[in-house]
């Protein structure tokens, strides 16, 4: 998150792979050694918002927290297209794609 804020990345995608110590999901902590992460970076109320998902053991889960050992993350930044997140009336997160207005 600090890297994304430092470079002012407001929209993009990220991928990660490597060794993890553990991942925390809503269901609790899970020990995972090898994992692949996918995520989106969007603008939520003027601040960067990251949604991270992990694919491991044939399942995809949303990540709350993680601790890594040797992990590589690749961020693809979108400069011409904006991703926007917002909360609907039920508090559910929605994501939309739109061109940047100048």
Short mmCIF file of C-alpha atoms in Angstrom, two decimals:
data_model
loop_
_atom_site.label_atom_id
_atom_site.label_comp_id
_atom_site.label_asym_id
_atom_site.label_seq_id
_atom_site.Cartn_x
_atom_site.Cartn_y
_atom_site.Cartn_z
CA UNK A 1 0.00 0.00 0.00
CA UNK A 2 2.85 2.42 0.81
CA UNK A 3 4.41 1.87 -2.62
CA UNK A 4 1.09 2.58 -4.33
CA UNK A 5 0.58 5.79 -2.35
CA UNK A 6 4.21 6.90 -2.87
CA UNK A 7 3.98 6.63 -6.66
CA UNK A 8 0.42 7.98 -6.79
CA UNK A 9 -1.04 4.89 -8.46
CA UNK A 10 -4.81 5.37 -8.53
CA UNK A 11 -5.75 2.54 -10.86
CA UNK A 12 -4.20 -0.66 -12.10
CA UNK A 13 -3.84 -4.36 -11.48
CA UNK A 14 -1.29 -6.39 -9.60
CA UNK A 15 -0.02 -9.95 -9.66
CA UNK A 16 2.15 -11.69 -7.13
CA UNK A 17 3.80 -15.06 -6.76
CA UNK A 18 6.20 -16.76 -4.41
CA UNK A 19 6.44 -18.08 -0.86
CA UNK A 20 4.10 -16.94 1.89
CA UNK A 21 4.10 -17.67 5.62
CA UNK A 22 0.38 -17.24 6.08
CA UNK A 23 -2.69 -15.53 4.67
CA UNK A 24 -5.62 -14.22 6.68
CA UNK A 25 -9.07 -14.55 5.12
CA UNK A 26 -12.49 -13.87 6.63
CA UNK A 27 -12.55 -17.56 7.59
CA UNK A 28 -9.30 -17.22 9.56
CA UNK A 29 -5.59 -17.90 9.08
CA UNK A 30 -4.34 -20.41 6.55
CA UNK A 31 -0.77 -21.64 6.15
CA UNK A 32 0.16 -21.52 2.47
CA UNK A 33 3.62 -21.98 1.01
CA UNK A 34 3.18 -21.25 -2.70
CA UNK A 35 0.49 -18.87 -3.89
CA UNK A 36 -0.53 -16.64 -6.75
CA UNK A 37 -2.12 -13.28 -5.97
CA UNK A 38 -4.27 -11.12 -8.21
CA UNK A 39 -5.70 -7.75 -7.36
CA UNK A 40 -7.10 -4.43 -8.47
CA UNK A 41 -6.09 -0.94 -7.49
CA UNK A 42 -8.90 1.59 -7.70
CA UNK A 43 -9.83 5.02 -6.40
CA UNK A 44 -12.20 4.97 -3.42
CA UNK A 45 -13.19 8.40 -2.12
CA UNK A 46 -9.94 9.97 -3.34
CA UNK A 47 -7.63 7.29 -1.91
CA UNK A 48 -6.12 4.13 -3.41
CA UNK A 49 -8.09 0.98 -2.62
CA UNK A 50 -6.66 -2.52 -3.10
CA UNK A 51 -8.66 -5.74 -3.44
CA UNK A 52 -6.38 -8.80 -3.22
CA UNK A 53 -7.33 -12.37 -4.05
CA UNK A 54 -5.28 -15.54 -3.65
CA UNK A 55 -5.49 -18.65 -5.79
CA UNK A 56 -4.20 -21.71 -3.96
CA UNK A 57 -5.36 -25.28 -3.39
CA UNK A 58 -7.90 -24.93 -6.22
CA UNK A 59 -9.75 -22.07 -4.47
CA UNK A 60 -9.86 -18.30 -4.86
CA UNK A 61 -10.30 -16.24 -1.68
CA UNK A 62 -10.21 -12.53 -0.79
CA UNK A 63 -7.18 -11.67 1.34
CA UNK A 64 -7.45 -9.60 4.50
CA UNK A 65 -3.72 -9.72 5.49
CA UNK A 66 -0.63 -11.65 4.48
CA UNK A 67 2.95 -12.28 5.59
CA UNK A 68 5.45 -13.22 2.90
CA UNK A 69 8.95 -14.65 2.82
CA UNK A 70 10.16 -14.41 -0.77
CA UNK A 71 7.44 -12.81 -2.85
CA UNK A 72 7.39 -10.83 -6.10
CA UNK A 73 4.62 -8.34 -6.90
CA UNK A 74 4.17 -6.84 -10.38
CA UNK A 75 1.99 -3.73 -10.68
CA UNK A 76 0.55 -2.62 -14.01
CA UNK A 77 -0.42 1.02 -13.71
CA UNK A 78 -3.26 2.50 -15.77
CA UNK A 79 -2.70 6.15 -16.70
CA UNK A 80 -5.40 6.66 -19.33
CA UNK A 81 -8.14 4.59 -17.69
CA UNK A 82 -9.45 5.00 -14.16
CA UNK A 83 -10.86 2.27 -11.95
CA UNK A 84 -13.33 3.60 -9.37
CA UNK A 85 -14.68 1.79 -6.33
CA UNK A 86 -17.71 2.89 -4.36
CA UNK A 87 -19.96 1.50 -1.68
CA UNK A 88 -23.59 0.94 -2.67
CA UNK A 89 -26.55 1.55 -0.35
CA UNK A 90 -26.04 -1.90 1.24
CA UNK A 91 -22.35 -1.26 1.87
CA UNK A 92 -21.25 -3.63 -0.90
CA UNK A 93 -18.20 -2.57 -2.93
CA UNK A 94 -18.74 -1.84 -6.64
CA UNK A 95 -15.99 -1.36 -9.25
CA UNK A 96 -16.38 0.62 -12.48
CA UNK A 97 -14.04 1.48 -15.35
CA UNK A 98 -13.98 4.91 -16.99
CA UNK A 99 -11.68 7.07 -19.06
CA UNK A 100 -9.72 9.76 -17.29
CA UNK A 101 -11.16 13.25 -17.65
CA UNK A 102 -8.74 16.12 -18.02
#
